[in-house]
CSV table of C-alpha atoms and ligand atoms in Angstrom, one decimal:
chain,number,residue,atom,x,y,z
A,150,MET,CA,73.1,88.6,215.4
A,151,THR,CA,71.0,88.7,218.6
A,152,PRO,CA,68.7,86.0,219.5
A,153,SER,CA,65.5,88.1,219.2
A,154,GLN,CA,66.3,89.2,215.6
A,155,ARG,CA,64.8,87.3,212.6
A,156,TYR,CA,66.5,87.1,209.3
A,157,TYR,CA,65.4,86.5,205.8
A,158,HIS,CA,66.6,85.7,202.4
A,159,ILE,CA,64.9,85.9,199.1
A,160,THR,CA,66.3,84.1,195.9
A,161,THR,CA,64.5,85.6,192.9
A,162,PHE,CA,64.4,83.8,189.4
A,163,GLY,CA,63.0,85.1,186.1
A,164,CYS,CA,61.8,88.3,185.0
A,165,GLN,CA,61.4,92.0,186.0
A,166,MET,CA,57.9,91.1,187.3
A,167,ASN,CA,59.2,88.5,189.6
A,168,ARG,CA,61.8,90.9,190.7
A,169,ALA,CA,59.3,93.6,191.4
A,170,ASP,CA,57.1,91.0,193.3
A,171,SER,CA,60.2,90.1,195.5
A,172,GLU,CA,60.8,93.8,196.4
A,173,ARG,CA,57.2,94.0,197.6
A,174,MET,CA,57.6,90.8,199.6
A,175,ALA,CA,60.8,91.9,201.2
A,176,GLY,CA,59.2,95.2,202.1
A,177,ILE,CA,56.3,93.3,203.9
A,178,LEU,CA,58.9,91.0,205.6
A,179,GLU,CA,60.8,94.2,206.8
A,180,ASP,CA,57.5,95.6,208.1
A,181,MET,CA,57.2,92.4,210.2
A,182,GLY,CA,60.6,92.9,211.7
A,183,PHE,CA,62.5,90.6,209.7
A,184,ILE,CA,66.2,91.8,208.6
A,185,TRP,CA,67.8,90.9,205.2
A,186,SER,CA,70.6,88.2,205.4
A,187,ASP,CA,73.0,87.8,202.6
A,188,ASN,CA,73.7,84.3,203.5
A,189,PRO,CA,70.5,81.9,203.1
A,190,ASN,CA,72.0,79.6,205.8
A,191,ASP,CA,71.7,82.4,208.4
A,192,ALA,CA,68.1,83.1,207.6
A,193,ASP,CA,65.2,82.1,209.6
A,194,LEU,CA,62.8,82.6,206.5
A,195,ILE,CA,63.9,81.5,203.0
A,196,LEU,CA,61.7,82.6,200.1
A,197,TYR,CA,62.2,81.3,196.6
A,198,ASN,CA,60.5,83.5,194.1
A,199,THR,CA,60.4,81.1,191.3
A,200,CYS,CA,60.1,81.2,187.5
A,201,THR,CA,58.7,78.5,185.1
A,202,ILE,CA,59.7,79.9,181.9
A,203,ARG,CA,62.6,77.4,181.5
A,204,ASP,CA,62.9,74.0,182.9
A,205,SER,CA,66.4,74.8,184.0
A,206,ALA,CA,65.2,77.6,186.4
A,207,GLU,CA,62.7,75.1,187.9
A,208,GLN,CA,65.0,72.4,188.6
A,209,LYS,CA,67.3,74.7,190.3
A,210,VAL,CA,64.6,75.7,192.7
A,211,TYR,CA,64.1,72.0,193.8
A,212,SER,CA,67.7,71.6,194.2
A,213,TYR,CA,67.8,74.8,196.6
A,214,LEU,CA,64.9,73.6,198.3
A,215,GLY,CA,66.3,70.2,199.0
A,216,ARG,CA,69.4,71.6,200.8
A,217,GLN,CA,67.0,74.0,203.0
A,218,ALA,CA,64.7,71.1,203.7
A,219,LYS,CA,67.7,69.3,205.3
A,220,ARG,CA,68.3,72.5,207.4
A,221,LYS,CA,64.8,72.4,208.6
A,222,HIS,CA,65.3,69.0,210.1
A,223,GLN,CA,67.9,70.6,212.5
A,224,ASN,CA,65.9,73.9,213.0
A,225,PRO,CA,62.1,73.2,212.9
A,226,ASP,CA,61.6,77.0,213.2
A,227,LEU,CA,63.0,77.8,209.9
A,228,ILE,CA,60.2,79.0,207.5
A,229,LEU,CA,60.3,77.9,204.0
A,230,VAL,CA,58.3,79.6,201.3
A,231,VAL,CA,58.0,79.0,197.5
A,232,ALA,CA,56.3,82.0,195.6
A,233,GLY,CA,56.1,82.7,192.0
A,234,CYS,CA,55.1,80.9,188.9
A,235,VAL,CA,56.3,77.3,189.9
A,236,ALA,CA,54.3,77.8,193.2
A,237,GLN,CA,51.3,78.6,191.2
A,238,GLN,CA,51.7,76.0,188.5
A,239,GLU,CA,52.6,73.1,190.7
A,240,GLY,CA,50.7,73.9,194.0
A,241,GLN,CA,50.3,70.5,195.9
A,242,LYS,CA,52.8,68.7,193.8
A,243,ILE,CA,55.6,70.7,195.3
A,244,LEU,CA,54.5,69.7,198.7
A,245,ARG,CA,54.7,66.0,197.7
A,246,ARG,CA,58.4,66.5,196.7
A,247,VAL,CA,59.3,68.9,199.6
A,248,PRO,CA,56.9,68.2,202.6
A,249,GLU,CA,58.9,70.5,204.8
A,250,LEU,CA,57.5,73.5,203.0
A,251,ASP,CA,55.4,76.0,205.1
A,252,LEU,CA,53.9,78.2,202.5
A,253,ILE,CA,53.3,77.8,198.8
A,254,MET,CA,52.0,81.1,197.1
A,255,GLY,CA,51.2,82.1,193.5
A,256,PRO,CA,52.2,85.6,192.3
A,257,GLN,CA,48.7,87.0,192.8
A,258,HIS,CA,49.2,86.7,196.5
A,259,ALA,CA,52.5,88.4,196.8
A,260,ASN,CA,50.8,91.2,198.5
A,261,ARG,CA,49.2,89.0,201.2
A,262,LEU,CA,52.5,87.5,202.3
A,263,GLY,CA,52.0,88.9,205.8
A,264,ASP,CA,48.5,87.4,206.3
A,265,LEU,CA,49.8,84.0,204.9
A,266,LEU,CA,52.7,83.9,207.3
A,267,GLN,CA,50.3,84.7,210.2
A,268,GLN,CA,48.5,81.5,209.3
A,269,VAL,CA,51.7,79.6,209.1
A,270,SER,CA,52.6,80.9,212.5
A,271,ASP,CA,49.2,79.6,213.8
A,272,GLY,CA,50.6,76.2,212.7
A,273,SER,CA,49.1,75.9,209.2
A,274,GLN,CA,50.8,74.5,206.1
A,275,ILE,CA,49.3,76.9,203.4
A,276,ILE,CA,48.8,76.7,199.7
A,277,ALA,CA,47.6,80.0,198.3
A,278,THR,CA,47.1,79.5,194.5
A,279,GLU,CA,43.4,80.4,194.1
A,280,PRO,CA,42.8,83.3,191.7
A,281,ILE,CA,41.9,86.4,193.6
A,282,HIS,CA,41.5,90.1,193.1
A,283,ILE,CA,44.9,91.5,193.7
A,284,VAL,CA,44.9,93.7,196.9
A,285,GLU,CA,46.4,97.0,196.5
A,286,ASP,CA,49.8,97.2,197.9
A,287,ILE,CA,50.0,99.1,200.9
A,288,THR,CA,53.6,98.3,202.2
A,289,LYS,CA,56.7,99.9,200.9
A,290,PRO,CA,58.8,97.6,198.8
A,291,ARG,CA,62.5,97.0,199.7
A,292,ARG,CA,63.9,98.0,196.4
A,293,GLU,CA,67.1,96.8,194.8
A,294,SER,CA,68.1,100.2,193.8
A,295,THR,CA,67.8,103.8,195.2
A,296,ILE,CA,67.7,105.4,191.7
A,297,THR,CA,65.6,103.3,189.5
A,298,ALA,CA,62.3,101.5,190.4
A,299,TRP,CA,59.7,99.3,188.9
A,300,VAL,CA,55.9,100.2,189.4
A,301,ASN,CA,53.5,97.4,188.4
A,302,ILE,CA,50.5,98.9,186.6
A,303,ILE,CA,48.9,95.8,185.4
A,304,TYR,CA,49.0,92.2,186.7
A,305,GLY,CA,48.1,88.9,184.8
A,306,CYS,CA,47.6,88.5,181.1
A,307,ASN,CA,44.4,87.5,179.0
A,308,GLU,CA,46.5,86.5,175.9
A,309,ARG,CA,46.9,82.9,175.2
A,310,CYS,CA,50.2,82.6,173.4
A,311,THR,CA,50.5,78.8,172.9
A,312,TYR,CA,54.1,78.6,174.4
A,313,CYS,CA,53.4,80.7,177.6
A,314,VAL,CA,52.6,79.7,181.1
A,315,VAL,CA,52.1,83.3,182.4
A,316,PRO,CA,48.2,83.4,181.9
A,317,ASN,CA,48.0,80.2,183.9
A,318,VAL,CA,50.2,81.4,186.5
A,319,ARG,CA,49.4,85.1,186.9
A,320,GLY,CA,45.8,85.0,186.2
A,321,THR,CA,43.6,87.5,184.2
A,322,GLU,CA,44.5,91.0,183.8
A,323,GLN,CA,44.0,93.5,186.5
A,324,SER,CA,44.9,97.0,186.2
A,325,ARG,CA,45.6,99.3,189.0
A,326,THR,CA,43.9,102.6,189.0
A,327,SER,CA,45.8,105.8,187.7
A,328,GLU,CA,45.4,107.4,191.1
A,329,GLU,CA,47.3,104.5,192.9
A,330,ILE,CA,50.0,104.6,190.2
A,331,LEU,CA,50.4,108.4,190.5
A,332,LYS,CA,50.6,108.1,194.3
A,333,GLU,CA,53.2,105.4,194.2
A,334,MET,CA,55.2,107.5,191.7
A,335,LYS,CA,54.9,110.6,193.7
A,336,ILE,CA,56.4,108.9,196.9
A,337,LEU,CA,59.2,107.5,194.6
A,338,GLY,CA,59.9,110.9,193.4
A,339,LYS,CA,60.1,112.3,197.0
A,340,ARG,CA,62.5,109.5,198.1
A,341,GLY,CA,64.9,110.4,195.3
A,342,TYR,CA,64.1,107.8,192.6
A,343,LYS,CA,65.0,109.2,189.3
A,344,GLU,CA,63.8,106.6,187.0
A,345,VAL,CA,60.6,104.5,187.0
A,346,THR,CA,59.6,101.5,184.6
A,347,LEU,CA,56.1,100.9,184.4
A,348,LEU,CA,55.6,97.1,184.1
A,349,GLY,CA,53.0,94.8,182.9
A,350,GLN,CA,53.0,91.4,181.1
A,351,ASN,CA,51.1,93.0,178.2
A,352,ILE,CA,51.4,96.7,179.3
A,353,ASP,CA,49.3,97.8,176.1
A,354,ALA,CA,46.3,96.0,177.8
A,355,TYR,CA,46.5,98.5,180.7
A,356,GLY,CA,43.2,99.9,181.7
A,357,ARG,CA,40.9,97.5,179.5
A,358,ASP,CA,39.5,96.1,182.7
A,359,LEU,CA,38.8,99.4,184.2
A,360,PRO,CA,35.5,101.2,183.7
A,361,GLY,CA,34.8,104.1,181.3
A,362,VAL,CA,34.6,104.7,177.6
A,363,LEU,CA,34.8,108.2,176.1
A,364,LYS,CA,32.3,109.7,173.6
A,365,THR,CA,34.6,108.9,170.8
A,366,GLY,CA,34.4,105.3,171.7
A,367,ARG,CA,37.9,105.2,173.1
A,368,ARG,CA,38.6,103.5,176.4
A,369,ARG,CA,39.2,106.0,179.1
A,370,HIS,CA,42.2,104.3,180.7
A,371,THR,CA,45.0,103.4,178.5
A,372,LEU,CA,48.7,103.3,178.8
A,373,THR,CA,48.9,106.5,176.7
A,374,ASP,CA,46.8,108.4,179.0
A,375,LEU,CA,48.7,107.0,181.9
A,376,LEU,CA,51.8,108.4,180.5
A,377,TYR,CA,50.4,111.8,180.4
A,378,THR,CA,49.0,111.4,183.9
A,379,VAL,CA,52.1,110.4,185.6
A,380,HIS,CA,54.5,112.4,183.4
A,381,ASP,CA,55.0,115.6,185.6
A,382,VAL,CA,55.7,113.7,188.9
A,383,SER,CA,58.5,115.8,190.4
A,384,GLY,CA,61.8,114.2,191.1
A,385,VAL,CA,61.1,111.5,188.5
A,386,GLU,CA,63.3,112.4,185.4
A,387,ARG,CA,62.9,109.2,183.3
A,388,ILE,CA,60.0,107.0,182.5
A,389,ARG,CA,60.1,103.8,180.7
A,390,PHE,CA,57.5,100.9,180.3
A,391,ALA,CA,57.5,97.2,179.3
A,392,THR,CA,56.5,94.8,177.9
A,393,SER,CA,54.6,96.0,174.8
A,394,HIS,CA,52.7,93.7,172.5
A,395,PRO,CA,52.8,94.3,168.8
A,396,ARG,CA,49.0,93.4,168.6
A,397,TYR,CA,47.9,96.3,170.5
A,398,PHE,CA,50.8,98.8,169.9
A,399,THR,CA,49.2,102.3,168.7
A,400,GLU,CA,50.5,105.3,167.0
A,401,ARG,CA,49.0,107.4,169.7
A,402,LEU,CA,51.4,105.9,172.2
A,403,ILE,CA,54.3,106.6,169.8
A,404,VAL,CA,53.2,110.2,169.5
A,405,ALA,CA,53.0,110.4,173.3
A,406,CYS,CA,56.5,109.1,173.7
A,407,LYS,CA,57.5,111.8,171.3
A,408,GLU,CA,55.7,114.7,173.0
A,409,LEU,CA,56.7,113.6,176.5
A,410,SER,CA,60.3,114.5,177.3
A,411,LYS,CA,60.7,112.2,180.3
A,412,VAL,CA,59.5,109.0,178.5
A,413,CYS,CA,62.7,107.5,177.2
A,414,GLU,CA,62.9,106.6,173.3
A,415,HIS,CA,63.4,103.1,174.2
A,416,PHE,CA,60.9,100.4,173.0
A,417,HIS,CA,61.0,96.9,174.2
A,418,ILE,CA,58.6,95.0,171.6
A,419,PRO,CA,58.9,91.2,171.5
A,420,PHE,CA,58.3,89.8,168.1
A,421,GLN,CA,59.1,86.1,168.9
A,422,SER,CA,59.4,84.9,165.4
A,423,GLY,CA,59.8,86.6,161.9
A,424,ASP,CA,57.6,84.0,160.2
A,425,ASN,CA,53.8,84.5,159.8
A,426,GLU,CA,52.9,80.7,160.0
A,427,ILE,CA,54.8,80.4,163.3
A,428,LEU,CA,53.4,83.6,164.7
A,429,LYS,CA,49.9,82.1,163.8
A,430,ALA,CA,50.9,78.8,165.5
A,431,MET,CA,52.0,81.0,168.8
A,432,LYS,CA,48.6,82.8,168.6
A,433,ARG,CA,50.4,86.0,168.7
A,434,GLY,CA,47.8,87.9,166.7
A,435,TYR,CA,50.1,89.9,164.3
A,436,THR,CA,52.1,89.3,161.3
A,437,GLN,CA,55.7,90.2,160.7
A,438,GLU,CA,54.7,92.8,158.2
A,439,LYS,CA,52.7,94.5,161.0
A,440,TYR,CA,55.6,94.2,163.3
A,441,ARG,CA,58.0,96.0,160.6
A,442,ARG,CA,55.3,98.8,160.2
A,443,ILE,CA,55.4,99.5,164.1
A,444,ILE,CA,59.0,99.8,164.1
A,445,ALA,CA,59.1,101.9,160.9
A,446,LYS,CA,56.5,104.1,162.5
A,447,ILE,CA,58.5,104.6,165.7
A,448,ARG,CA,61.5,105.4,163.5
A,449,ASP,CA,59.5,108.0,161.6
A,450,TYR,CA,58.8,109.8,164.8
A,451,MET,CA,62.0,109.2,166.7
A,452,PRO,CA,64.8,108.1,164.2
A,453,ASP,CA,67.1,107.5,167.2
A,454,ALA,CA,64.8,105.4,169.3
A,455,SER,CA,66.3,102.1,170.8
A,456,ILE,CA,64.5,99.0,170.0
A,457,SER,CA,64.7,95.8,171.8
A,458,ALA,CA,62.7,92.6,171.6
A,459,ASP,CA,62.4,88.8,172.6
A,460,ALA,CA,62.6,86.1,170.2
A,461,ILE,CA,62.0,82.3,170.4
A,462,VAL,CA,63.8,79.8,168.1
A,463,GLY,CA,63.0,76.2,167.6
A,464,PHE,CA,59.3,76.6,168.2
A,465,PRO,CA,57.4,73.3,167.3
A,466,GLY,CA,57.4,72.5,163.6
A,467,GLU,CA,59.7,75.5,162.8
A,468,THR,CA,61.5,74.8,159.4
A,469,GLU,CA,64.9,76.0,158.5
A,470,GLN,CA,63.3,78.6,156.1
A,471,GLN,CA,60.9,79.7,158.9
A,472,PHE,CA,63.8,80.2,161.0
A,473,LYS,CA,65.8,82.1,158.5
A,474,ASN,CA,62.6,84.5,158.3
A,475,THR,CA,63.6,85.3,161.9
A,476,LEU,CA,67.2,85.9,161.0
A,477,LYS,CA,66.0,88.2,158.1
A,478,LEU,CA,63.7,90.3,160.4
A,479,VAL,CA,66.7,90.7,163.0
A,480,SER,CA,69.0,91.6,160.1
A,481,ASP,CA,66.5,94.2,158.6
A,482,ILE,CA,65.4,95.9,161.8
A,483,GLY,CA,68.8,96.0,163.5
A,484,PHE,CA,67.8,95.7,167.3
A,485,ASP,CA,69.7,97.4,170.0
A,486,GLN,CA,69.2,94.4,172.2
A,487,LEU,CA,67.4,91.2,171.5
A,488,ASN,CA,66.6,88.5,174.4
A,489,THR,CA,66.7,85.2,172.7
A,490,ALA,CA,65.6,81.9,173.7
A,491,ALA,CA,65.5,78.2,172.5
A,492,TYR,CA,61.7,77.1,172.8
A,493,SER,CA,61.1,75.2,175.9
A,494,PRO,CA,58.0,73.2,176.3
A,495,ARG,CA,56.2,74.2,179.5
A,496,PRO,CA,53.6,72.1,181.3
A,497,GLY,CA,50.1,73.2,180.9
A,498,THR,CA,50.7,75.1,177.6
A,499,PRO,CA,49.3,73.8,174.2
A,500,ALA,CA,52.5,73.7,172.3
A,501,ALA,CA,54.0,71.4,174.9
A,502,LEU,CA,51.6,68.7,173.8
A,503,TRP,CA,52.3,69.0,170.0
A,504,VAL,CA,54.2,66.1,168.4
A,505,ASN,CA,56.3,68.2,166.0
A,506,GLN,CA,58.9,69.2,168.7
A,507,LEU,CA,62.5,69.9,167.4
A,508,SER,CA,65.6,68.3,168.7
A,509,GLU,CA,67.7,70.1,171.3
A,510,ASP,CA,70.6,70.1,168.7
A,511,ILE,CA,68.5,71.9,166.3
A,512,LYS,CA,67.2,74.6,168.9
A,513,ASN,CA,70.7,75.0,170.2
A,514,ASP,CA,72.2,75.6,166.7
A,515,ARG,CA,69.5,78.0,165.8
A,516,LEU,CA,70.1,79.9,169.0
A,517,GLN,CA,73.8,80.2,168.5
A,518,ARG,CA,73.2,81.5,164.8
A,519,LEU,CA,70.7,83.9,166.0
A,520,ASN,CA,72.8,85.1,168.8
A,521,TYR,CA,75.8,85.6,166.6
A,522,LEU,CA,73.6,88.0,164.3
A,523,VAL,CA,72.2,89.8,167.3
A,524,GLU,CA,75.8,90.7,168.5
A,525,GLN,CA,76.9,91.9,165.1
A,526,LYS,CA,73.7,94.1,164.7
A,527,ALA,CA,73.8,95.4,168.3
A,528,ALA,CA,77.5,96.4,167.5
A,529,GLU,CA,76.5,98.2,164.5
A,530,ARG,CA,73.9,100.0,166.4
A,531,SER,CA,76.3,101.0,169.1
A,532,GLN,CA,78.6,102.7,166.5
A,533,ARG,CA,76.0,105.6,166.2
A,534,TYR,CA,77.1,106.7,169.8
A,535,LEU,CA,80.6,107.1,169.1
A,536,GLY,CA,81.8,110.6,169.5
A,537,ARG,CA,78.4,111.8,170.8
A,538,ILE,CA,77.4,113.4,174.0
A,539,GLU,CA,75.0,111.1,175.8
A,540,LYS,CA,72.9,111.8,179.0
A,541,ILE,CA,73.7,109.2,181.6
A,542,LEU,CA,71.9,108.6,184.7
A,543,VAL,CA,74.3,107.3,187.2
A,544,GLU,CA,73.3,104.3,189.1
A,545,GLU,CA,76.2,102.5,190.7
A,546,LYS,CA,80.0,101.9,190.8
A,547,ASN,CA,81.3,99.6,188.1
A,548,PRO,CA,81.8,96.4,190.1
A,549,LYS,CA,84.8,95.5,187.8
A,550,ASP,CA,86.6,98.8,188.0
A,551,LYS,CA,86.2,100.8,191.1
A,552,SER,CA,87.5,104.1,189.6
A,553,GLN,CA,84.5,104.1,187.1
A,554,VAL,CA,80.8,104.5,187.7
A,555,MET,CA,78.0,103.0,185.5
A,556,GLY,CA,74.7,104.3,184.3
A,557,ARG,CA,72.3,104.1,181.2
A,558,THR,CA,71.5,106.2,178.2
A,559,GLN,CA,68.0,107.2,177.4
A,560,GLY,CA,68.1,104.2,175.1
A,561,ASN,CA,69.2,102.0,177.9
A,562,ARG,CA,72.7,101.3,177.0
A,563,LEU,CA,74.9,100.5,179.8
A,564,THR,CA,77.7,103.1,179.9
A,565,PHE,CA,81.0,103.4,182.0
A,566,PHE,CA,83.0,106.4,182.7
A,567,LYS,CA,85.7,107.7,185.3
A,568,GLY,CA,83.9,109.3,188.3
A,569,ASP,CA,83.1,109.3,192.1
A,570,ILE,CA,80.0,107.6,192.8
A,571,ASN,CA,79.4,109.7,196.0
A,572,GLN,CA,79.2,112.7,193.9
A,573,LEU,CA,77.4,111.4,190.8
A,574,LYS,CA,74.9,108.9,192.0
A,575,GLY,CA,71.5,109.6,190.8
A,576,GLN,CA,72.6,112.5,188.6
A,577,ILE,CA,72.1,112.7,184.9
A,578,VAL,CA,75.3,113.9,183.4
A,579,ASP,CA,76.7,114.5,180.0
A,580,VAL,CA,79.2,111.8,179.0
A,581,LYS,CA,81.3,111.9,175.7
A,582,ILE,CA,81.4,108.3,174.4
A,583,THR,CA,84.8,107.2,173.4
A,584,GLU,CA,84.4,103.5,173.0
A,585,VAL,CA,81.5,101.3,171.8
A,586,ARG,CA,80.8,97.7,172.3
A,587,ALA,CA,77.7,95.6,171.2
A,588,PHE,CA,76.1,96.0,174.5
A,589,SER,CA,77.9,98.8,176.4
A,590,LEU,CA,79.8,102.1,176.0
A,591,THR,CA,82.6,103.8,177.7
A,592,GLY,CA,83.2,107.5,177.9
A,593,ASN,CA,84.4,110.5,179.7
A,594,LEU,CA,82.4,113.1,181.8
A,595,ALA,CA,82.0,116.1,179.4
A,596,TYR,CA,82.5,119.3,181.2
A,597,LYS,CA,80.5,122.3,179.9
T,281,SF4,S1,51.3,88.3,175.9
T,281,SF4,FE1,51.7,86.0,175.5
T,281,SF4,S2,53.8,85.8,175.9
T,281,SF4,FE2,53.2,87.6,177.0
T,281,SF4,S3,52.6,86.9,179.1
T,281,SF4,FE3,50.8,87.0,177.8
T,281,SF4,S4,50.4,85.0,177.1
T,281,SF4,FE4,52.6,85.2,177.7
């Protein structure tokens, strides 16, 4: 390490959205001349990109910060940054706990990191949490993968789910224009990226803040139209999108996914609860019957489509019968993957103030029962792959077995098989599936 070089380290908590923000912030730091350091203790700039969905993640940030704050006492030039949702939610309060911090910045400010650090180097301690119009990203993100990339298409969320902090921390919806998204995807295609996941907190809201209504009364800019716009970008072979909202999911979107060959037949549509009373209390805006109809419609058009979702157990007031309604939905639908969580009251959300909170014991017991069912169902879903030839986009070596590479099926199942990563990385190859597990597959390269 030469004395003039400056190093940075970013620790990211939470969702894909945070990981995408971290990649953009890393790109900005590298444009400023910073170099990535694996070891945070060698870094001159430490950035924690935080998540406030679970209390445990929030507490972890404070413990990491405590250690780095001590380091700053020895090395006053160390720059400490807290970004993301905890920064947005707690703002000034974090400074009271950790006065050594240089910069506290909410997620809407991620693209402004360079300007904010300039103000820090002028000697200011900065809190950037005010709502702003998100500036178009002009830097190139430092992406974790060279094969798959995320592209934000809409920031923020206008929904008001009663358990969720996102609208408080990520602000109102702001869609990027289709021109900007297309431009970014063309660059990715040229750089060799094979798969793009379009991201939005509620991706079905894409375009509703952009101007333009067609004569038919339909909005000019929708996710469906965007898929048609970006589909033919050369080099990009697969397109995914997340996260879908059952309230706004349309048959037109399903038809587009069926028609457009690069769009993967994989849908991530959180249902959160299988009980209508709980869905109402969550302010989700749909019933479990509507959710079932959406999945049935997808399967009408694409019988093999993969379906994944998110679910919460132990929401305030959830009875045993209401929880069983969630189990029933999971059992009936048979998800390929389900992200489950026990409800965790988050500050600033309506449900956190309700008096009918459940005990941790009940929540944990329900979570375990749900997870057991999820694994059984995912294992059943995996059976359909046995003996089939699947198209796998090869991403990396298998870290646990160097003779193997790993990639994903169209439906997003992780798949391992013997092969040389130097020859296969970034290729879509045929693999005959010989072994199936709940959440992953093993196979052999199928030679034609
Ligand atoms: S749709 Fe609901 S759960 Fe999703 S980010 Fe918006 S408020 Fe949160």
